[in-house]
mmCIF file of C-alpha atoms in Angstrom:
data_model
loop_
_atom_site.group_PDB
_atom_site.id
_atom_site.type_symbol
_atom_site.label_atom_id
_atom_site.label_comp_id
_atom_site.label_asym_id
_atom_site.label_seq_id
_atom_site.Cartn_x
_atom_site.Cartn_y
_atom_site.Cartn_z
ATOM 1 C CA ASP A 48 6.779 4.908 11.948
ATOM 2 C CA ILE A 49 3.043 4.417 11.544
ATOM 3 C CA GLN A 50 1.666 3.021 14.797
ATOM 4 C CA MET A 51 -1.200 0.555 14.627
ATOM 5 C CA THR A 52 -3.432 0.225 17.683
ATOM 6 C CA GLN A 53 -5.944 -2.589 18.036
ATOM 7 C CA SER A 54 -8.842 -2.870 20.430
ATOM 8 C CA PRO A 55 -9.782 -4.718 22.394
ATOM 9 C CA SER A 56 -6.608 -6.654 23.193
ATOM 10 C CA SER A 57 -8.786 -9.649 24.008
ATOM 11 C CA LEU A 58 -12.424 -10.632 24.009
ATOM 12 C CA SER A 59 -14.559 -13.576 25.001
ATOM 13 C CA ALA A 60 -17.336 -14.718 22.733
ATOM 14 C CA SER A 61 -19.529 -17.702 21.995
ATOM 15 C CA VAL A 62 -20.032 -19.676 18.819
ATOM 16 C CA GLY A 63 -22.556 -17.812 16.697
ATOM 17 C CA ASP A 64 -21.718 -14.390 18.113
ATOM 18 C CA ARG A 65 -20.937 -11.386 15.938
ATOM 19 C CA VAL A 66 -17.424 -10.137 16.728
ATOM 20 C CA THR A 67 -15.886 -6.795 15.834
ATOM 21 C CA ILE A 68 -12.209 -5.866 16.154
ATOM 22 C CA THR A 69 -10.939 -2.381 15.502
ATOM 23 C CA CYS A 70 -7.591 -1.104 14.293
ATOM 24 C CA ARG A 71 -6.526 2.531 14.320
ATOM 25 C CA ALA A 72 -3.552 3.983 12.457
ATOM 26 C CA SER A 73 -1.519 6.892 13.806
ATOM 27 C CA GLN A 74 -1.923 8.666 10.452
ATOM 28 C CA SER A 75 -4.110 8.237 7.409
ATOM 29 C CA ILE A 76 -3.180 5.120 5.438
ATOM 30 C CA GLY A 77 -5.961 5.113 2.860
ATOM 31 C CA ASN A 78 -7.047 1.505 2.565
ATOM 32 C CA PHE A 79 -3.536 0.039 2.787
ATOM 33 C CA LEU A 80 -4.562 -2.272 5.617
ATOM 34 C CA ASN A 81 -4.335 -6.048 5.935
ATOM 35 C CA TRP A 82 -5.718 -8.491 8.506
ATOM 36 C CA TYR A 83 -4.212 -11.784 9.635
ATOM 37 C CA GLN A 84 -5.334 -14.647 11.859
ATOM 38 C CA GLN A 85 -2.817 -16.525 13.971
ATOM 39 C CA LYS A 86 -3.333 -19.761 15.880
ATOM 40 C CA PRO A 87 -0.935 -20.997 18.578
ATOM 41 C CA GLY A 88 2.323 -22.322 17.182
ATOM 42 C CA LYS A 89 1.450 -21.267 13.634
ATOM 43 C CA ALA A 90 2.440 -18.372 11.416
ATOM 44 C CA PRO A 91 -0.124 -15.650 10.683
ATOM 45 C CA ASN A 92 -2.582 -16.379 7.879
ATOM 46 C CA LEU A 93 -3.813 -13.609 5.577
ATOM 47 C CA LEU A 94 -7.540 -12.924 5.774
ATOM 48 C CA ILE A 95 -8.113 -9.490 4.224
ATOM 49 C CA TYR A 96 -5.992 -7.153 2.104
ATOM 50 C CA ALA A 97 -6.653 -3.619 0.904
ATOM 51 C CA ALA A 98 -8.957 -3.165 3.927
ATOM 52 C CA SER A 99 -11.862 -5.120 2.469
ATOM 53 C CA SER A 100 -10.668 -7.625 -0.134
ATOM 54 C CA LEU A 101 -11.154 -11.200 0.993
ATOM 55 C CA GLN A 102 -8.181 -13.487 0.434
ATOM 56 C CA SER A 103 -8.987 -16.613 -1.584
ATOM 57 C CA GLY A 104 -10.269 -19.424 0.613
ATOM 58 C CA VAL A 105 -11.292 -17.197 3.523
ATOM 59 C CA PRO A 106 -14.941 -17.689 4.540
ATOM 60 C CA SER A 107 -17.396 -14.941 3.704
ATOM 61 C CA ARG A 108 -18.440 -14.537 7.347
ATOM 62 C CA ILE A 109 -15.192 -12.548 7.710
ATOM 63 C CA ASN A 110 -15.420 -8.955 6.560
ATOM 64 C CA GLY A 111 -13.104 -5.967 6.596
ATOM 65 C CA SER A 112 -13.995 -2.299 6.302
ATOM 66 C CA GLY A 113 -12.669 1.171 6.881
ATOM 67 C CA SER A 114 -10.299 3.710 5.400
ATOM 68 C CA GLY A 115 -8.090 6.547 6.538
ATOM 69 C CA THR A 116 -7.238 5.820 10.163
ATOM 70 C CA ASP A 117 -10.055 3.559 11.379
ATOM 71 C CA PHE A 118 -10.627 -0.026 10.318
ATOM 72 C CA THR A 119 -12.805 -2.917 11.409
ATOM 73 C CA LEU A 120 -12.655 -6.681 11.106
ATOM 74 C CA THR A 121 -16.019 -8.351 11.625
ATOM 75 C CA ILE A 122 -16.838 -12.009 11.985
ATOM 76 C CA SER A 123 -20.573 -12.271 11.435
ATOM 77 C CA SER A 124 -21.126 -15.621 13.146
ATOM 78 C CA LEU A 125 -18.179 -16.897 15.139
ATOM 79 C CA GLN A 126 -17.221 -20.498 14.483
ATOM 80 C CA ALA A 127 -15.022 -22.821 16.548
ATOM 81 C CA GLU A 128 -12.136 -22.444 14.104
ATOM 82 C CA ASP A 129 -12.201 -18.649 14.502
ATOM 83 C CA PHE A 130 -10.838 -18.674 18.046
ATOM 84 C CA ALA A 131 -7.403 -17.188 17.456
ATOM 85 C CA THR A 132 -5.438 -13.945 17.597
ATOM 86 C CA TYR A 133 -6.023 -11.331 14.907
ATOM 87 C CA TYR A 134 -3.538 -8.710 13.706
ATOM 88 C CA CYS A 135 -3.830 -5.705 11.458
ATOM 89 C CA GLN A 136 -0.883 -4.504 9.358
ATOM 90 C CA GLN A 137 -0.381 -1.380 7.298
ATOM 91 C CA SER A 138 1.357 -1.305 3.918
ATOM 92 C CA TYR A 139 0.952 2.433 3.247
ATOM 93 C CA SER A 140 4.550 2.888 4.312
ATOM 94 C CA THR A 141 7.328 0.579 3.151
ATOM 95 C CA LEU A 142 8.145 0.306 6.864
ATOM 96 C CA PHE A 143 5.430 -2.286 7.414
ATOM 97 C CA THR A 144 3.981 -2.255 10.931
ATOM 98 C CA PHE A 145 1.533 -4.466 12.787
ATOM 99 C CA GLY A 146 -1.039 -3.944 15.474
ATOM 100 C CA GLY A 147 -0.588 -5.551 18.875
ATOM 101 C CA GLY A 148 -3.205 -8.217 18.270
ATOM 102 C CA THR A 149 -6.667 -9.138 19.504
ATOM 103 C CA LYS A 150 -7.124 -12.535 21.090
ATOM 104 C CA VAL A 151 -10.582 -14.040 20.589
ATOM 105 C CA GLU A 152 -11.323 -16.574 23.303
ATOM 106 C CA ILE A 153 -14.175 -18.917 24.014
ATOM 107 C CA LYS A 154 -16.680 -17.622 26.551
ATOM 108 C CA GLN B 182 1.274 -25.031 -3.154
ATOM 109 C CA MET B 183 4.134 -22.818 -2.075
ATOM 110 C CA GLN B 184 5.984 -23.809 1.065
ATOM 111 C CA MET B 185 8.579 -21.834 2.963
ATOM 112 C CA GLN B 186 10.914 -23.244 5.586
ATOM 113 C CA GLU B 187 13.314 -21.409 7.862
ATOM 114 C CA SER B 188 16.579 -22.979 8.987
ATOM 115 C CA GLY B 189 19.298 -21.849 11.325
ATOM 116 C CA PRO B 190 20.526 -22.071 14.895
ATOM 117 C CA GLY B 191 18.058 -22.030 17.752
ATOM 118 C CA LEU B 192 20.590 -20.580 20.164
ATOM 119 C CA VAL B 193 22.937 -17.662 19.608
ATOM 120 C CA LYS B 194 25.362 -16.092 22.071
ATOM 121 C CA PRO B 195 25.205 -12.378 22.836
ATOM 122 C CA SER B 196 27.250 -10.257 20.392
ATOM 123 C CA GLU B 197 27.276 -13.029 17.780
ATOM 124 C CA THR B 198 25.678 -12.946 14.327
ATOM 125 C CA LEU B 199 22.451 -14.791 13.547
ATOM 126 C CA SER B 200 22.281 -16.431 10.126
ATOM 127 C CA LEU B 201 18.956 -17.761 8.886
ATOM 128 C CA THR B 202 17.927 -19.219 5.548
ATOM 129 C CA CYS B 203 14.455 -19.497 4.047
ATOM 130 C CA SER B 204 14.013 -22.271 1.492
ATOM 131 C CA VAL B 205 11.137 -21.834 -0.921
ATOM 132 C CA SER B 206 9.469 -24.741 -2.715
ATOM 133 C CA GLY B 207 6.474 -24.886 -5.007
ATOM 134 C CA GLY B 208 7.346 -21.554 -6.564
ATOM 135 C CA SER B 209 10.247 -19.454 -7.773
ATOM 136 C CA ILE B 210 11.806 -16.588 -5.866
ATOM 137 C CA SER B 211 12.558 -14.942 -9.205
ATOM 138 C CA SER B 212 9.459 -12.810 -8.723
ATOM 139 C CA HIS B 213 7.860 -10.964 -5.794
ATOM 140 C CA TYR B 214 9.457 -9.461 -2.719
ATOM 141 C CA TRP B 215 10.563 -11.719 0.150
ATOM 142 C CA SER B 216 10.655 -10.737 3.791
ATOM 143 C CA TRP B 217 11.785 -11.591 7.287
ATOM 144 C CA ILE B 218 9.453 -10.873 10.197
ATOM 145 C CA ARG B 219 9.981 -11.663 13.856
ATOM 146 C CA GLN B 220 7.598 -12.080 16.751
ATOM 147 C CA SER B 221 8.211 -11.836 20.458
ATOM 148 C CA PRO B 222 5.999 -11.245 23.502
ATOM 149 C CA GLY B 223 7.629 -7.882 24.113
ATOM 150 C CA ARG B 224 7.757 -6.492 20.575
ATOM 151 C CA GLY B 225 4.844 -8.305 18.921
ATOM 152 C CA LEU B 226 5.147 -8.741 15.160
ATOM 153 C CA GLU B 227 8.033 -6.744 13.721
ATOM 154 C CA TRP B 228 8.943 -6.536 10.049
ATOM 155 C CA ILE B 229 12.733 -6.774 9.641
ATOM 156 C CA ALA B 230 13.576 -6.532 5.954
ATOM 157 C CA SER B 231 12.504 -7.330 2.399
ATOM 158 C CA VAL B 232 14.374 -8.186 -0.796
ATOM 159 C CA SER B 233 13.013 -8.151 -4.319
ATOM 160 C CA TYR B 234 13.586 -10.730 -7.024
ATOM 161 C CA SER B 235 16.059 -8.266 -8.548
ATOM 162 C CA GLY B 236 17.957 -7.821 -5.291
ATOM 163 C CA THR B 237 16.503 -4.473 -4.188
ATOM 164 C CA THR B 238 16.461 -4.345 -0.409
ATOM 165 C CA ASN B 239 14.360 -2.519 2.164
ATOM 166 C CA TYR B 240 15.167 -2.509 5.877
ATOM 167 C CA ASN B 241 13.438 -1.550 9.098
ATOM 168 C CA PRO B 242 15.380 1.581 10.141
ATOM 169 C CA SER B 243 15.513 0.357 13.733
ATOM 170 C CA LEU B 244 17.533 -2.680 12.627
ATOM 171 C CA LYS B 245 19.148 -1.479 9.409
ATOM 172 C CA SER B 246 22.635 -1.050 10.854
ATOM 173 C CA ARG B 247 22.739 -4.711 11.913
ATOM 174 C CA VAL B 248 20.802 -6.523 9.168
ATOM 175 C CA THR B 249 21.582 -7.950 5.743
ATOM 176 C CA ILE B 250 19.037 -9.742 3.557
ATOM 177 C CA LEU B 251 20.157 -11.583 0.447
ATOM 178 C CA LEU B 252 18.549 -13.563 -2.360
ATOM 179 C CA ASP B 253 20.071 -16.750 -3.823
ATOM 180 C CA THR B 254 18.091 -17.558 -6.940
ATOM 181 C CA SER B 255 20.291 -20.571 -7.754
ATOM 182 C CA LYS B 256 19.094 -22.276 -4.575
ATOM 183 C CA ASN B 257 15.630 -20.680 -4.474
ATOM 184 C CA GLN B 258 16.487 -19.319 -1.031
ATOM 185 C CA PHE B 259 16.919 -16.043 0.731
ATOM 186 C CA SER B 260 18.781 -15.316 3.914
ATOM 187 C CA LEU B 261 19.003 -13.022 6.916
ATOM 188 C CA LYS B 262 22.041 -11.974 8.893
ATOM 189 C CA LEU B 263 21.528 -10.059 12.131
ATOM 190 C CA ARG B 264 24.704 -8.897 13.810
ATOM 191 C CA SER B 265 25.493 -8.039 17.425
ATOM 192 C CA MET B 266 22.647 -10.099 18.841
ATOM 193 C CA THR B 267 21.310 -9.284 22.301
ATOM 194 C CA ALA B 268 18.638 -10.801 24.515
ATOM 195 C CA ALA B 269 16.177 -8.317 22.997
ATOM 196 C CA ASP B 270 16.554 -10.147 19.673
ATOM 197 C CA THR B 271 15.141 -13.367 21.127
ATOM 198 C CA ALA B 272 12.087 -14.097 19.004
ATOM 199 C CA VAL B 273 10.421 -16.413 16.537
ATOM 200 C CA TYR B 274 11.788 -15.488 13.105
ATOM 201 C CA CYS B 275 9.530 -16.073 10.083
ATOM 202 C CA CYS B 276 10.098 -15.718 6.399
ATOM 203 C CA ALA B 277 7.230 -14.564 4.204
ATOM 204 C CA ARG B 278 6.380 -13.711 0.628
ATOM 205 C CA VAL B 279 5.115 -10.249 -0.238
ATOM 206 C CA GLN B 280 2.265 -10.364 -2.719
ATOM 207 C CA GLU B 281 1.283 -7.348 -4.786
ATOM 208 C CA SER B 282 -2.268 -6.823 -6.019
ATOM 209 C CA ALA B 283 -3.818 -4.011 -8.023
ATOM 210 C CA VAL B 284 -7.119 -2.836 -6.595
ATOM 211 C CA GLU B 285 -8.918 0.187 -8.061
ATOM 212 C CA GLY B 286 -5.736 1.624 -9.522
ATOM 213 C CA ASN B 287 -3.567 1.180 -6.431
ATOM 214 C CA ASN B 288 -0.947 -1.495 -5.733
ATOM 215 C CA PHE B 289 -1.389 -3.224 -2.395
ATOM 216 C CA TYR B 290 1.229 -5.304 -0.612
ATOM 217 C CA TYR B 291 0.612 -8.069 1.905
ATOM 218 C CA PHE B 292 2.230 -11.240 3.264
ATOM 219 C CA ASP B 293 0.429 -14.152 1.621
ATOM 220 C CA HIS B 294 2.746 -17.077 2.366
ATOM 221 C CA TRP B 295 4.706 -17.645 5.565
ATOM 222 C CA GLY B 296 7.155 -20.150 6.924
ATOM 223 C CA GLN B 297 6.247 -21.813 10.203
ATOM 224 C CA GLY B 298 8.857 -19.770 12.054
ATOM 225 C CA THR B 299 11.955 -20.703 14.007
ATOM 226 C CA LEU B 300 12.628 -19.751 17.615
ATOM 227 C CA VAL B 301 15.955 -18.027 18.152
ATOM 228 C CA THR B 302 17.122 -17.548 21.726
ATOM 229 C CA VAL B 303 20.018 -15.278 22.615
ATOM 230 C CA SER B 304 21.828 -16.558 25.667
ATOM 231 C CA SER B 305 25.333 -17.298 26.824
#
């Protein structure tokens, strides 16, 4: 299995802050990497696919980058609606696997 | 707008079989791949299985011996059966659609629509 490791597991930030979340794959996965946002009691919501392609309807302050084993999700100016848990997921292997999540909390 | 809704029992006894159904509205299941994913505090998000519109299946090897995923195009539904349930299978079970997009010559797969999830507890 391809293991996905996210860091940090949680962070505290204020509205307007720039936030960066990292995801590392246990082997090279090219750019077969997706990012999701999950709010309490809701299913995950797709933000980014193919490492850097923004899903329709997702605000442009959210950006994805990286390739190989190291990936980054950046929120350029954190808004109130961005406080949530974020997950990466690889689709390089047909055995899809997810990272453990990064919870973004209000400072 | 596509909507997906899981249905099934919220409580299952140990050793019994879990049966869940995902009903899809606002779109046909006669295209795409369709998946089951579960989430628990101990295991996080775990992909269980996928089935294509043509019935091709793909299973998580860790669960393959206990899982069956099926498509019912006549009802626009797909289903999950998970046998020999234990407490470790307690989780929120979600159905999701797998979207495929071509980017720079490669085909990328991601979960673009999800059901809200249903909590399944294994307990006697």
